[in-house]
Tab-separated table of C-alpha atoms in Angstrom:
chain	number	residue	atom	x	y	z
A	1	UNK	CA	-153.453	131.086	-127.365
A	2	UNK	CA	-151.507	134.251	-126.546
A	3	UNK	CA	-147.705	134.163	-126.926
A	4	UNK	CA	-146.950	133.773	-123.390
A	5	UNK	CA	-149.425	130.991	-122.914
A	6	UNK	CA	-147.695	129.177	-125.741
A	7	UNK	CA	-144.481	129.549	-124.060
A	8	UNK	CA	-146.000	128.325	-120.696
A	9	UNK	CA	-146.120	124.935	-122.582
A	10	UNK	CA	-142.859	125.295	-124.314
A	11	UNK	CA	-141.631	121.894	-125.398
A	12	UNK	CA	-138.451	120.885	-127.495
A	13	UNK	CA	-139.168	117.264	-128.517
A	14	UNK	CA	-141.278	115.623	-131.285
A	15	UNK	CA	-144.083	117.579	-132.912
A	16	UNK	CA	-143.173	120.706	-130.895
A	17	UNK	CA	-140.022	121.085	-133.107
A	18	UNK	CA	-142.243	121.795	-136.139
A	19	UNK	CA	-142.893	125.277	-134.903
A	20	UNK	CA	-140.213	125.798	-132.439
A	21	UNK	CA	-138.483	128.594	-134.327
A	22	UNK	CA	-141.628	130.683	-133.750
A	23	UNK	CA	-141.288	129.955	-130.220
A	24	UNK	CA	-137.697	131.152	-130.154
A	25	UNK	CA	-138.744	134.437	-131.855
A	26	UNK	CA	-141.518	134.941	-129.090
A	27	UNK	CA	-139.015	134.247	-126.409
A	28	UNK	CA	-136.508	136.863	-127.877
A	29	UNK	CA	-139.183	139.330	-128.163
A	30	UNK	CA	-141.158	139.018	-125.029
A	31	UNK	CA	-139.836	136.427	-122.464
A	32	UNK	CA	-136.062	135.432	-122.640
A	33	UNK	CA	-136.386	133.487	-119.273
A	34	UNK	CA	-139.714	131.780	-118.728
A	35	UNK	CA	-141.284	128.820	-117.129
A	36	UNK	CA	-142.717	125.745	-118.934
A	37	UNK	CA	-144.919	123.174	-117.339
A	38	UNK	CA	-143.629	120.369	-119.481
A	39	UNK	CA	-141.677	117.501	-117.999
A	40	UNK	CA	-142.240	118.327	-114.362
A	41	UNK	CA	-141.735	122.013	-114.983
A	42	UNK	CA	-138.518	123.832	-115.976
A	43	UNK	CA	-137.090	127.397	-116.554
A	44	UNK	CA	-136.007	127.922	-120.160
A	45	UNK	CA	-133.099	130.292	-120.995
A	46	UNK	CA	-132.813	131.548	-124.616
A	47	UNK	CA	-130.375	134.366	-124.820
A	48	UNK	CA	-126.941	133.394	-126.200
A	49	UNK	CA	-125.017	135.368	-123.596
A	50	UNK	CA	-127.099	133.809	-120.789
A	51	UNK	CA	-126.442	130.215	-122.019
A	52	UNK	CA	-122.750	130.928	-122.491
A	53	UNK	CA	-122.571	132.091	-118.882
A	54	UNK	CA	-124.434	129.084	-117.520
A	55	UNK	CA	-122.142	126.710	-119.368
A	56	UNK	CA	-119.053	128.430	-117.915
A	57	UNK	CA	-120.328	128.187	-114.368
A	58	UNK	CA	-120.779	124.487	-113.353
A	59	UNK	CA	-120.656	125.541	-109.772
A	60	UNK	CA	-124.046	127.057	-109.989
A	61	UNK	CA	-125.399	124.808	-112.608
A	62	UNK	CA	-125.322	120.980	-112.146
A	63	UNK	CA	-125.772	118.548	-114.930
A	64	UNK	CA	-127.376	116.052	-112.425
A	65	UNK	CA	-129.556	114.084	-112.347
A	66	UNK	CA	-129.237	114.275	-116.104
A	67	UNK	CA	-128.503	116.797	-118.915
A	68	UNK	CA	-131.277	115.150	-120.829
A	69	UNK	CA	-134.903	116.163	-120.178
A	70	UNK	CA	-136.671	113.801	-119.935
A	71	UNK	CA	-133.720	111.458	-119.247
A	72	UNK	CA	-132.994	108.341	-121.315
A	73	UNK	CA	-134.340	105.025	-120.301
A	74	UNK	CA	-131.758	104.246	-117.760
A	75	UNK	CA	-131.100	104.764	-114.135
A	76	UNK	CA	-127.436	105.367	-114.481
A	77	UNK	CA	-125.789	108.693	-114.792
A	78	UNK	CA	-124.136	108.873	-118.336
A	79	UNK	CA	-120.401	109.509	-118.107
A	80	UNK	CA	-119.355	112.173	-118.554
A	81	UNK	CA	-122.217	114.356	-119.374
A	82	UNK	CA	-124.200	113.677	-116.190
A	83	UNK	CA	-121.203	114.029	-113.953
A	84	UNK	CA	-120.258	117.402	-112.141
A	85	UNK	CA	-116.826	118.595	-111.167
A	86	UNK	CA	-114.499	117.519	-109.647
A	87	UNK	CA	-115.280	113.837	-110.754
A	88	UNK	CA	-116.038	114.967	-114.232
A	89	UNK	CA	-112.444	115.968	-115.296
A	90	UNK	CA	-110.896	112.634	-114.962
A	91	UNK	CA	-113.628	110.788	-116.930
A	92	UNK	CA	-113.475	113.482	-119.734
A	93	UNK	CA	-109.723	113.349	-119.898
A	94	UNK	CA	-109.691	109.738	-120.794
A	95	UNK	CA	-111.642	110.398	-123.992
A	96	UNK	CA	-110.130	113.596	-125.038
A	97	UNK	CA	-107.192	112.133	-127.010
A	98	UNK	CA	-109.504	109.813	-129.051
A	99	UNK	CA	-111.390	112.921	-130.292
A	100	UNK	CA	-108.792	115.333	-131.389
A	101	UNK	CA	-108.677	116.414	-134.987
A	102	UNK	CA	-105.484	114.417	-135.424
A	103	UNK	CA	-107.140	111.186	-133.994
A	104	UNK	CA	-110.205	111.930	-136.189
A	105	UNK	CA	-108.151	112.395	-139.254
A	106	UNK	CA	-107.070	108.886	-139.215
A	107	UNK	CA	-110.700	107.883	-139.867
A	108	UNK	CA	-110.747	110.287	-142.882
A	109	UNK	CA	-109.878	107.774	-145.653
A	110	UNK	CA	-112.797	105.442	-144.563
A	111	UNK	CA	-115.056	108.525	-144.282
A	112	UNK	CA	-114.593	109.316	-147.993
A	113	UNK	CA	-114.723	105.759	-149.055
A	114	UNK	CA	-118.112	105.173	-147.204
A	115	UNK	CA	-119.531	108.385	-148.280
A	116	UNK	CA	-118.722	107.616	-151.887
A	117	UNK	CA	-120.148	104.205	-151.618
A	118	UNK	CA	-123.406	105.292	-149.995
A	119	UNK	CA	-123.761	108.255	-152.539
A	120	UNK	CA	-123.453	105.624	-155.246
A	121	UNK	CA	-126.189	103.554	-153.761
A	122	UNK	CA	-128.342	106.482	-153.705
A	123	UNK	CA	-127.525	107.277	-157.335
A	124	UNK	CA	-128.512	103.687	-158.356
A	125	UNK	CA	-131.687	103.888	-156.235
A	126	UNK	CA	-132.670	106.895	-158.396
A	127	UNK	CA	-132.174	104.746	-161.480
A	128	UNK	CA	-134.892	102.374	-160.200
A	129	UNK	CA	-137.208	104.927	-158.477
A	130	UNK	CA	-138.317	108.500	-158.936
A	131	UNK	CA	-138.299	109.027	-155.261
A	132	UNK	CA	-135.722	107.912	-152.882
A	133	UNK	CA	-135.528	108.175	-149.093
A	134	UNK	CA	-132.114	109.544	-148.523
A	135	UNK	CA	-132.409	109.540	-144.736
A	136	UNK	CA	-132.704	105.733	-144.718
A	137	UNK	CA	-130.079	105.164	-147.440
A	138	UNK	CA	-127.587	107.897	-146.668
A	139	UNK	CA	-128.008	110.206	-143.580
A	140	UNK	CA	-128.603	107.457	-141.075
A	141	UNK	CA	-126.177	104.676	-142.203
A	142	UNK	CA	-123.204	107.013	-142.747
A	143	UNK	CA	-122.683	108.180	-139.166
A	144	UNK	CA	-123.530	104.812	-137.789
A	145	UNK	CA	-120.964	102.954	-139.889
A	146	UNK	CA	-118.253	105.499	-139.136
A	147	UNK	CA	-119.157	105.463	-135.445
A	148	UNK	CA	-118.986	101.561	-135.237
A	149	UNK	CA	-115.565	101.743	-136.621
A	150	UNK	CA	-114.427	104.415	-134.158
A	151	UNK	CA	-116.001	102.750	-131.183
A	152	UNK	CA	-114.937	99.246	-132.189
A	153	UNK	CA	-118.501	97.862	-132.486
A	154	UNK	CA	-119.029	95.165	-135.165
A	155	UNK	CA	-119.925	97.294	-138.350
A	156	UNK	CA	-122.563	94.782	-139.611
A	157	UNK	CA	-124.714	95.389	-136.651
A	158	UNK	CA	-125.693	98.983	-137.515
A	159	UNK	CA	-129.261	98.390	-138.412
A	160	UNK	CA	-129.826	97.170	-134.839
A	161	UNK	CA	-128.117	100.334	-133.601
A	162	UNK	CA	-130.522	102.496	-135.469
A	163	UNK	CA	-133.539	100.693	-134.126
A	164	UNK	CA	-132.392	101.272	-130.538
A	165	UNK	CA	-131.626	104.947	-131.288
A	166	UNK	CA	-135.177	105.368	-132.662
A	167	UNK	CA	-136.654	103.742	-129.495
A	168	UNK	CA	-134.491	105.386	-126.830
A	169	UNK	CA	-134.294	108.908	-128.268
A	170	UNK	CA	-137.478	109.362	-130.281
A	171	UNK	CA	-140.027	107.091	-128.454
A	172	UNK	CA	-138.999	108.051	-124.951
A	173	UNK	CA	-141.446	111.014	-124.641
A	174	UNK	CA	-144.321	108.852	-126.042
A	175	UNK	CA	-143.545	105.344	-124.752
A	176	UNK	CA	-140.959	105.170	-122.028
A	177	UNK	CA	-141.409	101.379	-121.671
A	178	UNK	CA	-140.162	100.900	-125.248
A	179	UNK	CA	-137.250	103.281	-124.613
A	180	UNK	CA	-136.455	101.397	-121.375
A	181	UNK	CA	-136.557	97.897	-123.325
A	182	UNK	CA	-134.187	99.381	-125.978
A	183	UNK	CA	-131.851	100.774	-123.473
A	184	UNK	CA	-131.748	97.436	-121.711
A	185	UNK	CA	-130.799	95.704	-124.941
A	186	UNK	CA	-128.098	98.338	-125.802
A	187	UNK	CA	-126.677	97.869	-122.245
A	188	UNK	CA	-126.613	94.181	-122.688
A	189	UNK	CA	-124.938	94.610	-125.980
A	190	UNK	CA	-122.065	96.831	-124.685
A	191	UNK	CA	-121.936	94.441	-121.657
A	192	UNK	CA	-121.256	91.576	-124.002
A	193	UNK	CA	-118.396	93.395	-125.777
A	194	UNK	CA	-116.688	94.133	-122.307
A	195	UNK	CA	-117.157	90.476	-121.286
A	196	UNK	CA	-115.511	89.434	-124.601
A	197	UNK	CA	-112.614	91.848	-124.036
A	198	UNK	CA	-112.163	90.790	-120.349
A	199	UNK	CA	-112.080	87.094	-121.627
A	200	UNK	CA	-109.177	88.085	-123.852
A	201	UNK	CA	-110.745	88.903	-127.213
A	202	UNK	CA	-108.976	91.864	-128.866
A	203	UNK	CA	-111.317	94.908	-128.760
A	204	UNK	CA	-110.820	97.647	-131.335
A	205	UNK	CA	-111.347	101.334	-131.143
A	206	UNK	CA	-112.465	103.291	-128.157
A	207	UNK	CA	-113.994	100.267	-126.412
A	208	UNK	CA	-110.628	98.526	-126.408
A	209	UNK	CA	-108.839	101.669	-125.244
A	210	UNK	CA	-111.256	102.312	-122.396
A	211	UNK	CA	-111.017	98.676	-121.265
A	212	UNK	CA	-107.112	99.170	-120.836
A	213	UNK	CA	-107.385	102.643	-119.298
A	214	UNK	CA	-107.114	103.562	-115.763
A	215	UNK	CA	-108.681	106.355	-113.689
A	216	UNK	CA	-107.098	107.385	-110.358
A	217	UNK	CA	-104.650	104.472	-110.806
A	218	UNK	CA	-107.455	101.778	-111.138
A	219	UNK	CA	-109.211	100.119	-114.199
A	220	UNK	CA	-112.628	101.247	-115.097
A	221	UNK	CA	-115.379	99.264	-113.650
A	222	UNK	CA	-118.245	97.489	-115.871
A	223	UNK	CA	-120.687	99.993	-114.892
A	224	UNK	CA	-118.468	102.806	-116.045
A	225	UNK	CA	-117.560	101.129	-119.272
A	226	UNK	CA	-121.243	100.423	-119.999
A	227	UNK	CA	-122.057	104.047	-119.298
A	228	UNK	CA	-119.436	105.286	-121.598
A	229	UNK	CA	-120.430	103.026	-124.300
A	230	UNK	CA	-124.185	103.877	-123.809
A	231	UNK	CA	-123.413	107.731	-124.028
A	232	UNK	CA	-121.141	107.540	-126.958
A	233	UNK	CA	-123.682	105.544	-128.918
A	234	UNK	CA	-126.513	108.037	-128.065
A	235	UNK	CA	-124.363	111.100	-128.698
A	236	UNK	CA	-122.780	110.075	-131.864
A	237	UNK	CA	-125.426	108.491	-134.138
A	238	UNK	CA	-128.537	110.238	-134.393
A	239	UNK	CA	-127.071	113.714	-133.845
A	240	UNK	CA	-124.815	113.387	-136.945
A	241	UNK	CA	-127.688	111.624	-139.040
A	242	UNK	CA	-129.994	114.488	-138.060
A	243	UNK	CA	-127.368	117.063	-139.126
A	244	UNK	CA	-126.845	115.407	-142.451
A	245	UNK	CA	-130.614	114.951	-143.036
A	246	UNK	CA	-131.462	118.715	-141.950
A	247	UNK	CA	-128.736	119.940	-144.355
A	248	UNK	CA	-130.017	117.901	-147.310
A	249	UNK	CA	-133.692	118.938	-146.391
A	250	UNK	CA	-132.422	122.590	-146.668
A	251	UNK	CA	-130.609	122.041	-150.035
A	252	UNK	CA	-133.447	120.282	-151.442
A	253	UNK	CA	-135.644	123.422	-150.931
A	254	UNK	CA	-132.906	125.783	-151.975
A	255	UNK	CA	-131.592	125.154	-155.574
A	256	UNK	CA	-129.341	128.213	-155.558
A	257	UNK	CA	-127.594	126.979	-152.405
A	258	UNK	CA	-127.307	123.710	-153.932
A	259	UNK	CA	-125.716	125.054	-157.139
A	260	UNK	CA	-123.361	127.213	-155.277
A	261	UNK	CA	-121.993	124.363	-153.140
A	262	UNK	CA	-121.722	122.121	-156.226
A	263	UNK	CA	-119.782	124.830	-158.076
A	264	UNK	CA	-117.747	125.952	-155.063
A	265	UNK	CA	-117.364	122.811	-152.773
A	266	UNK	CA	-114.849	124.494	-150.600
A	267	UNK	CA	-117.784	126.532	-149.318
A	268	UNK	CA	-119.324	123.402	-147.673
A	269	UNK	CA	-117.267	124.020	-144.521
A	270	UNK	CA	-118.878	127.328	-143.729
A	271	UNK	CA	-122.248	126.017	-144.948
A	272	UNK	CA	-122.182	123.127	-142.484
A	273	UNK	CA	-121.638	125.610	-139.598
A	274	UNK	CA	-124.674	127.439	-140.824
A	275	UNK	CA	-126.738	124.369	-140.844
A	276	UNK	CA	-125.497	123.424	-137.419
A	277	UNK	CA	-126.415	126.846	-136.199
A	278	UNK	CA	-129.935	126.917	-137.540
A	279	UNK	CA	-131.055	123.387	-137.789
A	280	UNK	CA	-129.062	121.813	-134.879
A	281	UNK	CA	-129.815	118.219	-133.770
A	282	UNK	CA	-129.314	119.388	-130.121
A	283	UNK	CA	-131.929	122.120	-129.517
A	284	UNK	CA	-131.527	122.164	-125.808
A	285	UNK	CA	-130.022	120.528	-122.693
A	286	UNK	CA	-130.883	120.641	-119.150
A	287	UNK	CA	-129.130	121.685	-115.861
A	288	UNK	CA	-130.275	121.957	-112.230
A	289	UNK	CA	-129.630	124.978	-110.128
A	290	UNK	CA	-127.403	124.032	-107.160
A	291	UNK	CA	-128.089	127.197	-105.338
A	292	UNK	CA	-130.586	130.161	-105.558
A	293	UNK	CA	-129.680	132.392	-108.368
A	294	UNK	CA	-130.909	135.027	-110.786
A	295	UNK	CA	-130.887	134.966	-114.625
A	296	UNK	CA	-131.869	138.314	-116.434
A	297	UNK	CA	-133.844	139.297	-113.356
A	298	UNK	CA	-135.665	135.963	-112.924
A	299	UNK	CA	-135.134	134.306	-109.583
A	300	UNK	CA	-134.480	130.617	-109.858
A	301	UNK	CA	-134.392	128.478	-106.778
A	302	UNK	CA	-131.970	125.773	-105.806
A	303	UNK	CA	-133.124	122.372	-107.150
A	304	UNK	CA	-135.182	123.799	-110.052
A	305	UNK	CA	-134.611	122.417	-113.508
A	306	UNK	CA	-133.322	124.791	-116.173
A	307	UNK	CA	-133.238	124.115	-119.845
A	308	UNK	CA	-130.531	125.908	-121.980
A	309	UNK	CA	-132.137	126.446	-125.318
A	310	UNK	CA	-129.129	126.396	-127.557
A	311	UNK	CA	-131.318	126.428	-130.675
A	312	UNK	CA	-132.870	129.730	-129.547
A	313	UNK	CA	-129.449	131.162	-128.567
A	314	UNK	CA	-128.427	130.243	-132.051
A	315	UNK	CA	-131.142	132.560	-133.292
A	316	UNK	CA	-130.592	135.363	-130.913
A	317	UNK	CA	-130.986	138.704	-132.718
A	318	UNK	CA	-128.406	140.414	-130.533
A	319	UNK	CA	-125.761	137.886	-131.909
A	320	UNK	CA	-126.645	137.325	-135.491
A	321	UNK	CA	-127.703	139.690	-138.238
A	322	UNK	CA	-130.950	138.199	-139.705
A	323	UNK	CA	-130.736	135.302	-137.162
A	324	UNK	CA	-133.595	133.264	-138.959
A	325	UNK	CA	-132.043	133.483	-142.513
A	326	UNK	CA	-129.989	130.311	-143.379
A	327	UNK	CA	-126.974	132.120	-145.107
A	328	UNK	CA	-124.448	129.526	-146.316
A	329	UNK	CA	-121.787	132.085	-146.706
A	330	UNK	CA	-121.927	133.430	-143.114
A	331	UNK	CA	-118.595	133.575	-141.703
A	332	UNK	CA	-119.177	134.934	-138.139
A	333	UNK	CA	-120.705	131.816	-136.534
A	334	UNK	CA	-119.908	131.447	-132.978
A	335	UNK	CA	-122.967	129.069	-132.465
A	336	UNK	CA	-123.888	126.896	-129.576
A	337	UNK	CA	-124.678	123.659	-131.460
A	338	UNK	CA	-122.001	121.753	-129.678
A	339	UNK	CA	-122.704	123.490	-126.351
A	340	UNK	CA	-119.729	124.943	-124.398
A	341	UNK	CA	-117.718	124.903	-121.212
A	342	UNK	CA	-116.581	121.628	-119.623
A	343	UNK	CA	-119.303	119.641	-121.160
A	344	UNK	CA	-119.077	120.748	-124.796
A	345	UNK	CA	-119.520	117.972	-127.318
A	346	UNK	CA	-116.436	115.974	-127.360
A	347	UNK	CA	-117.405	114.509	-130.821
A	348	UNK	CA	-117.613	117.998	-132.573
A	349	UNK	CA	-114.488	117.213	-134.563
A	350	UNK	CA	-115.926	114.055	-135.705
A	351	UNK	CA	-119.407	115.364	-136.331
A	352	UNK	CA	-118.279	118.310	-138.253
A	353	UNK	CA	-116.009	116.221	-140.578
A	354	UNK	CA	-118.711	113.696	-141.109
A	355	UNK	CA	-121.101	116.336	-142.132
A	356	UNK	CA	-118.681	118.035	-144.491
A	357	UNK	CA	-117.505	114.892	-146.195
A	358	UNK	CA	-120.901	113.412	-146.528
A	359	UNK	CA	-122.331	116.563	-148.149
A	360	UNK	CA	-119.304	116.872	-150.454
A	361	UNK	CA	-119.731	113.335	-151.930
A	362	UNK	CA	-123.570	113.529	-151.892
A	363	UNK	CA	-123.434	116.753	-153.968
A	364	UNK	CA	-120.703	115.571	-156.224
A	365	UNK	CA	-122.797	112.328	-157.012
A	366	UNK	CA	-126.337	113.264	-156.972
A	367	UNK	CA	-127.628	115.952	-159.515
A	368	UNK	CA	-130.053	118.532	-158.611
A	369	UNK	CA	-132.757	117.392	-156.152
A	370	UNK	CA	-135.912	118.480	-154.388
A	371	UNK	CA	-138.372	117.359	-151.816
A	372	UNK	CA	-140.736	114.831	-153.117
A	373	UNK	CA	-143.232	115.893	-150.457
A	374	UNK	CA	-143.212	118.323	-147.513
A	375	UNK	CA	-141.195	116.830	-144.608
A	376	UNK	CA	-140.311	118.440	-141.142
A	377	UNK	CA	-136.828	119.963	-140.958
A	378	UNK	CA	-136.045	117.971	-137.830
A	379	UNK	CA	-135.460	114.350	-136.697
A	380	UNK	CA	-134.151	111.307	-138.477
A	381	UNK	CA	-137.338	110.222	-140.235
A	382	UNK	CA	-137.640	109.961	-143.921
A	383	UNK	CA	-136.362	112.409	-146.326
A	384	UNK	CA	-137.937	111.559	-149.682
A	385	UNK	CA	-136.275	113.333	-152.612
A	386	UNK	CA	-136.715	113.408	-156.476
A	387	UNK	CA	-134.325	114.563	-159.046
A	388	UNK	CA	-135.411	117.758	-160.912
A	389	UNK	CA	-133.519	116.822	-164.157
A	390	UNK	CA	-131.261	119.835	-163.723
A	391	UNK	CA	-127.568	119.589	-163.317
B	1	UNK	CA	-96.328	144.292	-128.003
B	2	UNK	CA	-99.614	142.680	-128.837
B	3	UNK	CA	-99.685	138.857	-129.001
B	4	UNK	CA	-102.404	136.191	-129.651
B	5	UNK	CA	-102.902	133.924	-126.545
B	6	UNK	CA	-105.214	130.941	-126.077
B	7	UNK	CA	-106.519	130.987	-122.466
B	8	UNK	CA	-105.950	127.369	-121.211
B	9	UNK	CA	-108.605	127.842	-118.566
B	10	UNK	CA	-111.167	128.744	-121.221
B	11	UNK	CA	-110.193	126.451	-124.250
B	12	UNK	CA	-112.364	123.240	-124.269
B	13	UNK	CA	-110.918	121.875	-127.418
B	14	UNK	CA	-113.532	122.634	-130.085
B	15	UNK	CA	-110.445	123.049	-132.468
B	16	UNK	CA	-112.205	125.746	-134.504
B	17	UNK	CA	-109.053	127.848	-134.489
B	18	UNK	CA	-106.965	124.908	-135.945
B	19	UNK	CA	-109.652	124.118	-138.581
B	20	UNK	CA	-109.816	127.883	-139.704
B	21	UNK	CA	-106.238	129.015	-139.242
B	22	UNK	CA	-103.851	125.947	-139.068
B	23	UNK	CA	-100.993	128.317	-139.819
B	24	UNK	CA	-101.455	130.078	-136.560
B	25	UNK	CA	-102.987	127.503	-134.182
B	26	UNK	CA	-102.128	124.007	-133.328
B	27	UNK	CA	-103.794	121.394	-131.100
B	28	UNK	CA	-102.036	119.337	-128.483
B	29	UNK	CA	-102.529	115.617	-127.811
B	30	UNK	CA	-105.424	116.406	-125.503
B	31	UNK	CA	-107.185	118.444	-128.007
B	32	UNK	CA	-106.456	121.997	-126.648
B	33	UNK	CA	-105.428	124.951	-128.850
B	34	UNK	CA	-102.163	126.774	-128.778
B	35	UNK	CA	-100.527	129.507	-130.851
B	36	UNK	CA	-97.899	128.259	-133.285
B	37	UNK	CA	-94.425	129.580	-132.234
B	38	UNK	CA	-93.464	132.582	-134.083
B	39	UNK	CA	-97.102	133.372	-135.016
B	40	UNK	CA	-98.118	135.311	-131.868
B	41	UNK	CA	-98.178	138.466	-133.848
B	42	UNK	CA	-100.494	137.350	-136.744
B	43	UNK	CA	-103.675	138.714	-135.291
B	44	UNK	CA	-104.216	140.988	-138.296
B	45	UNK	CA	-104.343	138.239	-140.736
B	46	UNK	CA	-107.921	137.428	-142.131
B	47	UNK	CA	-107.777	133.682	-141.133
B	48	UNK	CA	-106.577	134.408	-137.664
B	49	UNK	CA	-109.333	137.030	-137.111
B	50	UNK	CA	-111.950	134.636	-138.319
B	51	UNK	CA	-110.736	132.074	-135.930
B	52	UNK	CA	-110.880	134.480	-132.965
B	53	UNK	CA	-114.439	135.468	-134.012
B	54	UNK	CA	-115.403	131.838	-134.321
B	55	UNK	CA	-114.045	130.457	-130.933
B	56	UNK	CA	-117.072	129.170	-129.056
B	57	UNK	CA	-115.372	129.687	-125.650
B	58	UNK	CA	-114.040	133.183	-126.559
B	59	UNK	CA	-110.687	131.643	-125.378
B	60	UNK	CA	-108.393	133.342	-127.960
B	61	UNK	CA	-107.254	136.754	-126.706
B	62	UNK	CA	-104.989	139.486	-127.653
B	63	UNK	CA	-102.566	140.301	-124.844
B	64	UNK	CA	-100.153	143.138	-124.372
B	65	UNK	CA	-96.683	141.881	-123.313
B	66	UNK	CA	-93.598	143.914	-122.386
B	67	UNK	CA	-90.936	142.010	-124.438
B	68	UNK	CA	-90.228	143.224	-127.984
């Protein structure tokens, strides 16, 4: 296929992610705004500046019917990511204080102890076996456990959470029924927590705070509480797991980078930003044009779906020197991994801290490692590592 | 004189400024960034410059004011 034919079927889910960085290079070279026939048809936007402008302009770009394309297995709009102004601000404001750096700092002791505990488990797994899946033992449980604490969900339920995530996020392009069933289970789970809370059971964390919160002088409805719970769950778990896994994937293939971060762990903060820029869990998010508009000379009609390809913006040669090089010492890193504007990821302070702390303890505990076999850079599937015998 | 200013209409609470240069920026209870009092002139310091360069919303600006 010629380049433009490839882009005419541009996709950003599943197998397509294997070669998506090649697609981005083609976009930047030949077609920065283009049309894909996937998911009912959409325009993609790949330039960092264009994505930035769209995020700053919710009057032109609606997040309805969903920021996700295809949407998750639910009919309800997710609060607050699928809500436009003016309704959006009140819903977001409720959550803001729960995600500030100071609020997240309170979780820090537990973040360290859990990272140490899981790193130790990986270490003992390597004593029993040459090859260990650190995605299953480390990258996935870590954010799920931390999130459960923050949200006030019973911590021991986490394996259940990960199964729902698999079905809702990763099966939805292949088997929508499975995604729908898992979505229903998750909704029922959140509803049960709310029922318990309404019946007088003390609820911890965000769930408890939202139950007592008011918006426009009234308490939140069950539907609103469920929507919040559903979104936080989907936004907070697999994204961070993916970021940890993809960072370890990179380090397994780059022993020099591993050595540098072991020798100078204070560099992990900048390295984490570079992993987020280049291997980000959220490669793209959708909008809908509210009126006829033009992006980089391309007319877009009211009602048409548009995908902001953050992952491509993060590799825009106009913004970054050697955009495709993963340079863990890069200091200028105004990337789009958490989006921007009024819908920027509320959990970014949490996600960043989880990524940095988990990498710190993993590298401090596990000696030099490499991939046991080729694995894709993306997703939350296995990451099978072996130790090299080096330091 | 030149002062650092965080544009409240732009800031979305990424908190990059505070993580990079906590001596110059602080975050309020809702998560939005502000310049620490007395640090408005610290725009030439390396950490502050790095914070400005890394603000995802480009909300940190240098503004000219008349007062000394």
